[in-house]
Short mmCIF file of C-alpha atoms in Angstrom, two decimals:
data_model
loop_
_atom_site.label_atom_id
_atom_site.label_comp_id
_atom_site.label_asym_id
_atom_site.label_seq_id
_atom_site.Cartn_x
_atom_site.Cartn_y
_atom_site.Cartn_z
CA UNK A 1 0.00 0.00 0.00
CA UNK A 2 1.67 3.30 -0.90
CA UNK A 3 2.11 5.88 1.66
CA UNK A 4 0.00 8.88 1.36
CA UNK A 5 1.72 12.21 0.98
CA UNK A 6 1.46 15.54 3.27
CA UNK A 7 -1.14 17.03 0.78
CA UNK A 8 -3.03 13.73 0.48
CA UNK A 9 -3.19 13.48 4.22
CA UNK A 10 -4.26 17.40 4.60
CA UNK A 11 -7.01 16.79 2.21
CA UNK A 12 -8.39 13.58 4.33
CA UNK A 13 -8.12 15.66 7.41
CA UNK A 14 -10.26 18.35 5.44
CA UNK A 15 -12.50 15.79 4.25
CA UNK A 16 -12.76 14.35 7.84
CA UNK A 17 -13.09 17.43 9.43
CA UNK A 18 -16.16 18.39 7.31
CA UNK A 19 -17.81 15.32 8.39
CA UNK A 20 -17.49 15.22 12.19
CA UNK A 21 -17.75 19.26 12.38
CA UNK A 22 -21.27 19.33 10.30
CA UNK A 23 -22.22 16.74 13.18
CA UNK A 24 -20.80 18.36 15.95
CA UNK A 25 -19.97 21.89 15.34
CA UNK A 26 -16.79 23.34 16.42
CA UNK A 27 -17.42 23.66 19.77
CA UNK A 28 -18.35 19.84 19.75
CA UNK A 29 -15.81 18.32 17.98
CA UNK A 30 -12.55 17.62 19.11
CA UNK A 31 -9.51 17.25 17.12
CA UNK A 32 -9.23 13.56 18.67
CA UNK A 33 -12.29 13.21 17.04
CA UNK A 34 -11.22 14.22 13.57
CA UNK A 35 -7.42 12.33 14.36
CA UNK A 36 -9.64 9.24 14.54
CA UNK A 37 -11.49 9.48 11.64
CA UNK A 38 -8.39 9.90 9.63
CA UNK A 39 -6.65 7.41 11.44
CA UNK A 40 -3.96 9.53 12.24
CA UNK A 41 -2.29 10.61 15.52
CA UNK A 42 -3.23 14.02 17.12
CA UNK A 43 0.70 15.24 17.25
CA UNK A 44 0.63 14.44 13.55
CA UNK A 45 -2.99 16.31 12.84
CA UNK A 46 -0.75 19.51 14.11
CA UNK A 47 1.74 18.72 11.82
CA UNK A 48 -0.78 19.62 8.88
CA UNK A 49 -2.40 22.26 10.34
CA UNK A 50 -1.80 24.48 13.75
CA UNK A 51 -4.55 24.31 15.90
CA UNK A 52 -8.31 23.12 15.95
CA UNK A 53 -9.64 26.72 13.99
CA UNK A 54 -7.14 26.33 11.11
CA UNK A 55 -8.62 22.88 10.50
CA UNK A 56 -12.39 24.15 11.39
CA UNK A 57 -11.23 27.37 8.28
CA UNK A 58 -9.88 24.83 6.01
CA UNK A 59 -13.55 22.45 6.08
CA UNK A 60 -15.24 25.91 5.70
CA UNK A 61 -13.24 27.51 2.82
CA UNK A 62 -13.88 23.75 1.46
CA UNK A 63 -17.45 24.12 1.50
CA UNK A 64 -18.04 27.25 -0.04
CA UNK A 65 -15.15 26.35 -2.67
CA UNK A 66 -17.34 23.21 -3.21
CA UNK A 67 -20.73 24.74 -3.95
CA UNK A 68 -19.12 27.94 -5.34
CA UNK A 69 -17.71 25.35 -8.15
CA UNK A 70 -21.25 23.67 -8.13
CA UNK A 71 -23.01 26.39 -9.25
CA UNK A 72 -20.73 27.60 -11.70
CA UNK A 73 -20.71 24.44 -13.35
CA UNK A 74 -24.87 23.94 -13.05
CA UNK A 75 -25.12 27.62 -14.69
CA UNK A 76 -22.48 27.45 -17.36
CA UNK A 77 -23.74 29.01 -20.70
CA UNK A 78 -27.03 29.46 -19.07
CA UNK A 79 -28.73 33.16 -17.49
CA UNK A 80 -31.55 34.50 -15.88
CA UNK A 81 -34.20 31.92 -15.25
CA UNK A 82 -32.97 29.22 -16.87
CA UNK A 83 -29.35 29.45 -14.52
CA UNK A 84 -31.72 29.87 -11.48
CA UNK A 85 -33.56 26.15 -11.85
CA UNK A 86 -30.21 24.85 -12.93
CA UNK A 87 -28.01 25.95 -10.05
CA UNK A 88 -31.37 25.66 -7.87
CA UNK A 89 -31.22 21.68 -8.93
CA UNK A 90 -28.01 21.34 -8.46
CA UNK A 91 -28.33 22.64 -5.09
CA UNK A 92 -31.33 19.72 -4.21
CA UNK A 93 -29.09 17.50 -5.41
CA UNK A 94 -26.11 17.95 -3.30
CA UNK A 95 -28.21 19.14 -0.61
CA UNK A 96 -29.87 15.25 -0.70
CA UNK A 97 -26.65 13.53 -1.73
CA UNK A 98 -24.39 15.33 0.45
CA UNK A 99 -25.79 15.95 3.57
CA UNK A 100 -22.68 17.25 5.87
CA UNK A 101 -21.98 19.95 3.16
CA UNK A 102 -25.33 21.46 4.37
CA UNK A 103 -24.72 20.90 7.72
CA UNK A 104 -21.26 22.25 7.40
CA UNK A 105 -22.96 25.26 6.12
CA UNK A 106 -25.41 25.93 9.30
CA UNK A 107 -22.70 25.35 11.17
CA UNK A 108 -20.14 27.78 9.71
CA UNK A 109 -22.47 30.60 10.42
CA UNK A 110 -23.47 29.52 14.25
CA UNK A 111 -19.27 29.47 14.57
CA UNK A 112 -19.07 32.86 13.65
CA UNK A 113 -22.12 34.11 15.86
CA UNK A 114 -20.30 32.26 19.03
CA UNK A 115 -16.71 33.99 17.94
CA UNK A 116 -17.92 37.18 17.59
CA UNK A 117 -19.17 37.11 20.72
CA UNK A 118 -16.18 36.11 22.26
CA UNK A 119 -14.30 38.54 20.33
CA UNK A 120 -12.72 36.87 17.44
CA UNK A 121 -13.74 38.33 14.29
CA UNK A 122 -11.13 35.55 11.99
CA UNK A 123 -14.20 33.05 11.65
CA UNK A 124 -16.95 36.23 10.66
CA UNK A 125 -14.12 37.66 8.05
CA UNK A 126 -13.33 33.96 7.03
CA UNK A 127 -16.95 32.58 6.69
CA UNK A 128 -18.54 36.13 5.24
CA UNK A 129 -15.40 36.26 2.27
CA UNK A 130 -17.23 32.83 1.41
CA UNK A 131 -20.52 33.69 1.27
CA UNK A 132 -19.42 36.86 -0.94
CA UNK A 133 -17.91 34.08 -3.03
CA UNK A 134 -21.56 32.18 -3.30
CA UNK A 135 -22.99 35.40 -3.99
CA UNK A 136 -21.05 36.36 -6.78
CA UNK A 137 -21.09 32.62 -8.35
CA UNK A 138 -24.84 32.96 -8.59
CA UNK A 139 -25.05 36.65 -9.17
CA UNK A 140 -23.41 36.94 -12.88
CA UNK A 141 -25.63 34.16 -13.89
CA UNK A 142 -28.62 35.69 -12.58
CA UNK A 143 -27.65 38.68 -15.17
CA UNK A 144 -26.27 40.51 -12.34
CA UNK A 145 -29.87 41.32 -10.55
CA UNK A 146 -29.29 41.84 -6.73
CA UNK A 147 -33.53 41.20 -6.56
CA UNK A 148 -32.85 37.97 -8.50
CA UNK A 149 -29.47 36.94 -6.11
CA UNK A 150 -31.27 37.73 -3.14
CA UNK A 151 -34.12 35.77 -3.57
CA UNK A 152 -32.36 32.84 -4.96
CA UNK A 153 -30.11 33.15 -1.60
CA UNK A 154 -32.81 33.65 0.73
CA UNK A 155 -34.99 30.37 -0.74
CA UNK A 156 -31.29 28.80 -0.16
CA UNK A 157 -30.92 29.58 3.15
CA UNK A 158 -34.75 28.88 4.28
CA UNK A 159 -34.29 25.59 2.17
CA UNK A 160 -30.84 25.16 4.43
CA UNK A 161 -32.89 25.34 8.03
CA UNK A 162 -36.13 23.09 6.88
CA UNK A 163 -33.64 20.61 6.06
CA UNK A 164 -31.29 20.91 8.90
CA UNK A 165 -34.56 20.89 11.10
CA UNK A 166 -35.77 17.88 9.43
CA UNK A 167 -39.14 18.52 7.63
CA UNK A 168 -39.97 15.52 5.66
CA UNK A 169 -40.74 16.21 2.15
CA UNK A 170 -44.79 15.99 2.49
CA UNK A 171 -44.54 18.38 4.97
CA UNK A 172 -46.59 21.65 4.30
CA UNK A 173 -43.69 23.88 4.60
CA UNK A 174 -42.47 23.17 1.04
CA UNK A 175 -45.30 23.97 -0.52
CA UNK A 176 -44.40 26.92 -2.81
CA UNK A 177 -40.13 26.38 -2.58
CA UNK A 178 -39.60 27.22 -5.71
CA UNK A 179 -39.13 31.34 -6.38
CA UNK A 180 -39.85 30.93 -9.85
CA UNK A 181 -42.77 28.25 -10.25
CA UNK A 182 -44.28 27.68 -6.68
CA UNK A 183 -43.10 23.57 -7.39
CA UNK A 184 -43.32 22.75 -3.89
CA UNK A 185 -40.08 21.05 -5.14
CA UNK A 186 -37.94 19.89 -1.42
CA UNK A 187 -34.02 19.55 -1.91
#
């Protein structure tokens, strides 16, 4: 079996890190935690990255890279309404498929609320130059319409908590989801 390299390794901790923070948060994960799932030793998890909020900034630059690239790639050579159902699906998709990325998200933005309360404004700059970077990979294909963006952000976002919260497709609440045809449509 060949031996992994340092960049291999560093993008298993990212990959692991993802996983147990979306579960746990970063207040209730520990770095044993993410050691374990990588099957490497703590010492050497410090080796790849400094300390518990580098590896917490790496999963959450990750995430938004992730989607970011998602949408571009649902919306390419499409605009207006026709890139808002296709980055919209896309969205479902990996919403369904790829449940921690969601959770990830939520739990990004709860990181930054606790930290800025505390004082430490690297996770608010960190996580808000990220969502800057969703905006703008949704905004050019929306023709640039901050209306269009918003919405399209806002269904994301409401789409983001009835998920996280655990509303079961037939549920009433997704009646109407969709911005543009009222589908009722659930991620």
């Amino acid at each position: 079996m060949a031996r992994m390299s340092a960049e291999e390794r560093r993008e298993s901790v990212i990959r692991a890190a993802t996983t147990e923070f979306a579960r746990g948060g970063y207040y209730g994960t520990s770095t044993e935690a993410i050691a374990r799932r990588v099957g490497v030793s703590q010492p050497y998890l410090f080796r790849l990255f400094p300390g518990k909020k580098a590896i917490f900034l790496a999963a959450a630059e990750r995430c938004v890279e992730d989607t970011s690239r998602m949408f571009a790639e649902a919306a390419e050579g499409l605009e207006g309404e026709e890139a808002l159902h296709a980055m919209g699906d896309a969205y479902r998709k990996v919403v369904s498929e790829q449940p921690e990325r969601l959770m990830m998200q939520m739990q990004m933005y709860l990181a930054v609320a606790a930290a800025e309360q505390e004082g430490d404004r690297e996770f608010g700059e960190t996580v808000r130059a990220g969502w800057m970077r969703l905006w703008d990979a949704v905004h050019l294909p929306l023709g640039a319409d901050v209306n269009e963006t918003t919405a399209f952000m806002a269904y994301g976002m409401l789409i983001n908590c009835l998920v996280a919260m655990g509303f079961p497709p037939e549920h009433r609440v997704w009646r109407g989801m969709d911005p543009v045809e009222g589908s009722g449509e659930r991620p």
